[in-house]
Structure formats: structure tokens, C-alpha cells
mmCIF file of C-alpha atoms in Angstrom:
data_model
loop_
_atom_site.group_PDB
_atom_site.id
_atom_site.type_symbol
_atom_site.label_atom_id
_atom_site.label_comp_id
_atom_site.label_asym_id
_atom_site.label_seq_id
_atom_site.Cartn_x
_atom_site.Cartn_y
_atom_site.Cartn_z
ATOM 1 C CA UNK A 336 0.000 0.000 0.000
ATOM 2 C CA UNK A 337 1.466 3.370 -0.931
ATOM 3 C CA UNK A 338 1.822 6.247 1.631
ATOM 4 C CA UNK A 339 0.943 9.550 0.532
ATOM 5 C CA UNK A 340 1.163 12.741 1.893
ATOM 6 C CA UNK A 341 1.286 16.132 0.739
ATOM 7 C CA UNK A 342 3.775 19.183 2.391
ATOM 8 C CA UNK A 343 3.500 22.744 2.417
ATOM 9 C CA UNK A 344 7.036 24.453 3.070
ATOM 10 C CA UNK A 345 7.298 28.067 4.263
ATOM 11 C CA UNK A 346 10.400 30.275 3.861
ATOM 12 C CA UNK A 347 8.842 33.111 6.164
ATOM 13 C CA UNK A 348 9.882 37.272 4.780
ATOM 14 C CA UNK A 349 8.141 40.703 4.922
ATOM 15 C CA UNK A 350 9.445 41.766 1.952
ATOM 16 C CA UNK A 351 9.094 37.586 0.153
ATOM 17 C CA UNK A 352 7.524 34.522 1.274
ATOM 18 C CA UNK A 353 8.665 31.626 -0.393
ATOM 19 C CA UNK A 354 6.823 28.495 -0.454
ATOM 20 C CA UNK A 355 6.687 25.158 -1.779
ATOM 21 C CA UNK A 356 4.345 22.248 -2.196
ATOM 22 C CA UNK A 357 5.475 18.767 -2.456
ATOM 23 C CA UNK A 358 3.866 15.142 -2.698
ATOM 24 C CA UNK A 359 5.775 11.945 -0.655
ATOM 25 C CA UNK A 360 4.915 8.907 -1.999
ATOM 26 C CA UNK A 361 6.723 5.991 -0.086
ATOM 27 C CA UNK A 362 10.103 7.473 -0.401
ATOM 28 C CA UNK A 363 9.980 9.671 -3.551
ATOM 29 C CA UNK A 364 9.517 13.360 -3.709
ATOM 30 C CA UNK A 365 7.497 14.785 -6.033
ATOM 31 C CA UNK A 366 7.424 18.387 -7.037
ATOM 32 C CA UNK A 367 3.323 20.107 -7.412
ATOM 33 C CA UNK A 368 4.292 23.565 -7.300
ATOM 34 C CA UNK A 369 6.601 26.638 -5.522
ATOM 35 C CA UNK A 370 6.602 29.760 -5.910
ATOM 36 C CA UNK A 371 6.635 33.477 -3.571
ATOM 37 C CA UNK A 372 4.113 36.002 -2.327
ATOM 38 C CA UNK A 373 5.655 39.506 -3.074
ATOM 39 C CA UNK A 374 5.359 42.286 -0.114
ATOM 40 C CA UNK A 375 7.601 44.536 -1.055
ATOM 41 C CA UNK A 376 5.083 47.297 -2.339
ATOM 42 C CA UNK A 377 2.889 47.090 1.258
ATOM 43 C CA UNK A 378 4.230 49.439 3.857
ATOM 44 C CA UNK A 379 1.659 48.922 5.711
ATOM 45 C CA UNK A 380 3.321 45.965 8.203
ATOM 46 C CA UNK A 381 0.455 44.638 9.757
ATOM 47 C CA UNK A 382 -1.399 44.159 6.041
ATOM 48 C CA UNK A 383 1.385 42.260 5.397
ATOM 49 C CA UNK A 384 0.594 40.057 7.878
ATOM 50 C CA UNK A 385 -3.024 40.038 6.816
ATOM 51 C CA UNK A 386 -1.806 39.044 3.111
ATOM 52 C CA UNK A 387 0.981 36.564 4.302
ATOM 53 C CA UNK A 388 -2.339 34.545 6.547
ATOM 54 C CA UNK A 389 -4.299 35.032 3.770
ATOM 55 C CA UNK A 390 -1.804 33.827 1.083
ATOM 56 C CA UNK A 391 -1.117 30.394 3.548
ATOM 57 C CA UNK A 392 -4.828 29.846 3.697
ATOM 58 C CA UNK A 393 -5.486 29.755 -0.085
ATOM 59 C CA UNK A 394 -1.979 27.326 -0.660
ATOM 60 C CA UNK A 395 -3.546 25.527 2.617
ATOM 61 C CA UNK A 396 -6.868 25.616 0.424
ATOM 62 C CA UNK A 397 -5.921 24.522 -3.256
ATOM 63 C CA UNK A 398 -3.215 21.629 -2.026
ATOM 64 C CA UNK A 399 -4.674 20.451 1.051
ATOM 65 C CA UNK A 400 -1.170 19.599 2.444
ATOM 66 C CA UNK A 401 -1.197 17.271 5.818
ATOM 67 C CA UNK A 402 1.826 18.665 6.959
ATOM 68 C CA UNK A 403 3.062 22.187 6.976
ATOM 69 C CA UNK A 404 6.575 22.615 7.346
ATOM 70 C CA UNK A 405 8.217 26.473 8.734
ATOM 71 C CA UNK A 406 11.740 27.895 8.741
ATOM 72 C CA UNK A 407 12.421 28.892 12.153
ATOM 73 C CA UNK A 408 13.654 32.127 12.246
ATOM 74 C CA UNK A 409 17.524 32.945 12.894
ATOM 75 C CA UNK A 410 19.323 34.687 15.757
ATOM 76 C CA UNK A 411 21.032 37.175 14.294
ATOM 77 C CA UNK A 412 22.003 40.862 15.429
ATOM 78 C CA UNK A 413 19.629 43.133 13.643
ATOM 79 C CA UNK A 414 16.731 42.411 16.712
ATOM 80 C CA UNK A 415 13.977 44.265 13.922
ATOM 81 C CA UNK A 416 14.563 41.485 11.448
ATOM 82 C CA UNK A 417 14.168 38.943 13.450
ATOM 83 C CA UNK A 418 10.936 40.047 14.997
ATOM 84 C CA UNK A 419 9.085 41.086 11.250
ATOM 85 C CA UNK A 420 10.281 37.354 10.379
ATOM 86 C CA UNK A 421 8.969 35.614 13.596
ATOM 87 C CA UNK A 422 5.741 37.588 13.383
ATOM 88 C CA UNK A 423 5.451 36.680 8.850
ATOM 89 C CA UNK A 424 6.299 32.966 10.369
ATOM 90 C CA UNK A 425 3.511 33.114 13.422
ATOM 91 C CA UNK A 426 0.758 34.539 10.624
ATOM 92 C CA UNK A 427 1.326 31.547 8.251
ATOM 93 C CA UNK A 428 1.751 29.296 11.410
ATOM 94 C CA UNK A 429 -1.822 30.669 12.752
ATOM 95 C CA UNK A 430 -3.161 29.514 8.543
ATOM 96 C CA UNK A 431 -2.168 26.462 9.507
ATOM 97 C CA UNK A 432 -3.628 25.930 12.989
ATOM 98 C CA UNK A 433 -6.882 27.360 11.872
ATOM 99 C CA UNK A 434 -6.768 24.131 8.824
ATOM 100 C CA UNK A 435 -5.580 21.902 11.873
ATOM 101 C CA UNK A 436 -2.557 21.201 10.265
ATOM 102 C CA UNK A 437 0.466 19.727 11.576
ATOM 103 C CA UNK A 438 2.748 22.519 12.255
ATOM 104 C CA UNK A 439 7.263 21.848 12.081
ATOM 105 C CA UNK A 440 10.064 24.265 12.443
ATOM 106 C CA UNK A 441 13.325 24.069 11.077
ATOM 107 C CA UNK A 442 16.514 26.095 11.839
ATOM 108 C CA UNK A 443 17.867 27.384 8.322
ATOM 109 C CA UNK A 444 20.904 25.512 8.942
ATOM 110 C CA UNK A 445 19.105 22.409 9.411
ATOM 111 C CA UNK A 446 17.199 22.803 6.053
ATOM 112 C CA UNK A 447 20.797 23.313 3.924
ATOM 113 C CA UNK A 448 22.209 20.090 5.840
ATOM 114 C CA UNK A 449 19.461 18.050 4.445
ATOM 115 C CA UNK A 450 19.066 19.699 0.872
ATOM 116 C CA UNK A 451 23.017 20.044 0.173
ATOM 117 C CA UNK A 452 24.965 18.237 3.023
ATOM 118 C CA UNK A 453 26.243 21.416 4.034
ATOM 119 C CA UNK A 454 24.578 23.277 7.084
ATOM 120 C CA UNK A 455 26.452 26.827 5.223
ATOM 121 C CA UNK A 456 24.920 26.147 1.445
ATOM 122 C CA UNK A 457 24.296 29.373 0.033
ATOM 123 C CA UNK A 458 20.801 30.172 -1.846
ATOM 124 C CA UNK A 459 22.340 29.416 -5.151
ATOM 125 C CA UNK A 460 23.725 26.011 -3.869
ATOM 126 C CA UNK A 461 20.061 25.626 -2.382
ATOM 127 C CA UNK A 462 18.217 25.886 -5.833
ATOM 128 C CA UNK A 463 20.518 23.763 -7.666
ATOM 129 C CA UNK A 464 20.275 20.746 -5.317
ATOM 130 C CA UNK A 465 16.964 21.469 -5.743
ATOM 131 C CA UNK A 466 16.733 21.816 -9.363
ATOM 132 C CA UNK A 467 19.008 18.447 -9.729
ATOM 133 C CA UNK A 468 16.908 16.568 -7.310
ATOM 134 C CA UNK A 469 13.564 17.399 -8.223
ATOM 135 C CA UNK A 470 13.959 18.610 -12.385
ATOM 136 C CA UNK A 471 13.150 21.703 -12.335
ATOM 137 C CA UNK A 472 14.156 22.777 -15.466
ATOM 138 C CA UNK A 473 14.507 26.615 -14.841
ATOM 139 C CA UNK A 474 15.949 28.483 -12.718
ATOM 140 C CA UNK A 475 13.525 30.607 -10.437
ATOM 141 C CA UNK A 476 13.429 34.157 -10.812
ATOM 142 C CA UNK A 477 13.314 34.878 -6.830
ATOM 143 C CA UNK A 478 15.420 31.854 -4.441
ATOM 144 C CA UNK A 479 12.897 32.566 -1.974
ATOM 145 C CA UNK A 480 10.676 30.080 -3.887
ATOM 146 C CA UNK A 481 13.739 27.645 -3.950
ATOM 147 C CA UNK A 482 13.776 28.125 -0.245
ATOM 148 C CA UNK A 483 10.372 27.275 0.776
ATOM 149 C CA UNK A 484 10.315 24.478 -1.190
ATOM 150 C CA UNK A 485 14.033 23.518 0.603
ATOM 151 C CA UNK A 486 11.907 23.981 4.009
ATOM 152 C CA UNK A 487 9.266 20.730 2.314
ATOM 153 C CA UNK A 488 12.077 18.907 1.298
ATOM 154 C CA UNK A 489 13.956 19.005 4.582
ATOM 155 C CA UNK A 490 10.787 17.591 6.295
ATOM 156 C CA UNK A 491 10.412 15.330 3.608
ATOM 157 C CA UNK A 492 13.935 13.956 4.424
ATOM 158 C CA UNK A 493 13.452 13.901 8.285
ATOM 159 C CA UNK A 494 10.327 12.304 8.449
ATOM 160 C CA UNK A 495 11.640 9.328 6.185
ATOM 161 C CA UNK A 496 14.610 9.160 8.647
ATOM 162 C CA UNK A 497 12.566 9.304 11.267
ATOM 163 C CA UNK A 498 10.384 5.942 9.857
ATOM 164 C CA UNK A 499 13.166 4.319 8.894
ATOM 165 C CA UNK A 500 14.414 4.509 12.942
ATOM 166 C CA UNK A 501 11.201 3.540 13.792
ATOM 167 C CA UNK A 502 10.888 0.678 11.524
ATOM 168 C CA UNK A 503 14.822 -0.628 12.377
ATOM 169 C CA UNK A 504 13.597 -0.357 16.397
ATOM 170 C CA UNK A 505 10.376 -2.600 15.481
ATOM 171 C CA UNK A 506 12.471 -5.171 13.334
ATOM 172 C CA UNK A 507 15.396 -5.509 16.467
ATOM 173 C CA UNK A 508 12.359 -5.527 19.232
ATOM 174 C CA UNK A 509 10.104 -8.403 16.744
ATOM 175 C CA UNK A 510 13.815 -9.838 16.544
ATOM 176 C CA UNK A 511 14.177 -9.911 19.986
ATOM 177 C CA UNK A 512 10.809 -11.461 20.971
ATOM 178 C CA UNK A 513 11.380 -14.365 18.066
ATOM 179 C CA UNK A 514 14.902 -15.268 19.237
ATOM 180 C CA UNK A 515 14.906 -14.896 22.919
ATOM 181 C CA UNK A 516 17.661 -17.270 23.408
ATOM 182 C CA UNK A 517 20.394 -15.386 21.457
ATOM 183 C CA UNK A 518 19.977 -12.582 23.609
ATOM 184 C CA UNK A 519 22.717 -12.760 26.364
#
């Protein structure tokens, strides 16, 4: 029987919101779409907010993801930055809870690990993982799309790890039960 199960990833700006949609079957990744949400024109910051909720909800909408995966925002020294990104990342978290989805965040080094190997991958490096792994034929105007759909593809990754633990605990513990006497 085939599991199936769709992810929304969120790259989280004021300015751009990445995102990507992707479809796990078994163990394969399949592209359905990415893309970003321009901002950059509102100055207004709280109708950003409104259009970053309401953007989430229509994606949440047209793909009915089960699973909606969130970069975490980074510590870094500009204290503004951080708290625009944490509040664009708590208005498409708050999409999500409303749809009673599944809600994961991932640290942005975390997300390059598993799309490159390399926790320090630059955007470009990013995209053409990305691009390699999933045939994307052109390159994306904006790498804010690239990185949203990095954020579905890094929880893509984990939860398959995260089975495959599961699964290797259930095969020693069956083992165990079925050959009690060659355990010392």
C-alpha cells in the first residue's frame, strides 16, 4: 500500500515569502508547485501580515497539504529582522492551525544540511540541489521560492529518517521477541 502525503514548506519574509508544495509517496519526492508572495510594495506591516495569513490559507486551500513545514527564524544581530520574520512565520503558522494542520520548524541551517549536506549552502547552492533533485528545469526568478520548497524537502527527508528509525527499532524488538535465546 502506498503512503501519501502532501507538504506545504514556508520560507517566512516581509518583503518575500517563499513556499513550496510537495507530494511523498513511499520514499519519492514529487514536485506540485513553488513559488513566492511579493510584499515589497505594502508598507503597511500589519497588512502584510493580513496578506501573508491570507496567502497560507489559499496554498492551505488549493493543495490540502497534511503537513506544513516552517523555517524557524535565525538569531542574528539586527533584533527588527528577526521580529518582522517571527511575526510573517507566526501569521502563516496561525493559517495552519486554523486548517488543523500539523505545524514543524526548522533552523535554516538544518534545512541546507538536508538539501546540500552542508549546514552553510548558500541560496544558489540551495536551488541547484533542488533543481538536480527534483527537475526543475529553470531556474527561479526569486530563491525565496527555492527556499520554501528547501523547508518541504527538509521535512520530507526527516520524516523518512525518522520511519526508517522507527521501523529498524520494530524489526530488532520483533527480533528480539522471536529469538529470545540469542539474547545474552
Amino acid at each position: 500500500m502506498l503512503s501519501q502525503k502532501k507538504i506545504l514548506g514556508i520560507d517566512p519574509g516581509t518583503n518575500i515569502m517563499g513556499f513550496g508544495v510537495i507530494e511523498l509517496i513511499d520514499q519519492k519526492i514529487n514536485l506540485v508547485e513553488f513559488d513566492v508572495l511579493i510584499l515589497d510594495k505594502i508598507k503597511d506591516p500589519h497588512l502584510k501580515l493580513k496578506k501573508i495569513y491570507k496567502k497560507t490559507t489559499l496554498l492551505i486551500d488549493t493543495y490540502n497539504p497534511n503537513e506544513l513545514a516552517i523555517e524557524a527564524p535565525f538569531f542574528g544581530k539586527n533584533i527588527q529582522s528577526m521580529l518582522k520574520l517571527g511575526r510573517a512565520q507566526g501569521a502563516s503558522m496561525i493559517a495552519g492551525i486554523n486548517k488543523n494542520i500539523p505545524i514543524f520548524e526548522y533552523a535554516p541551517k538544518k534545512i541546507k544540511l538536508a538539501v546540500t549536506g552542508r549546514g552553510q549552502a548558500s541560496k544558489e547552492q540551495v536551488a541547484a540541489m533542488l533543481m538536480h533533485m527534483l527537475q526543475i528545469k529553470q531556474k527561479p526568478k526569486h530563491l525565496d521560492s527555492t527556499d520554501g520548497l528547501a523547508v518541504a524537502v527538509c521535512h520530507a527527508l526527516q520524516r523518512n529518517i525518522s520511519q526508517n528509525q522507527k521501523a529498524k527499532s520494530k524489526s530488532w524488538s520483533e527480533f528480539i521477541k522471536k529469538n529470545p535465546k540469542r539474547i545474552i
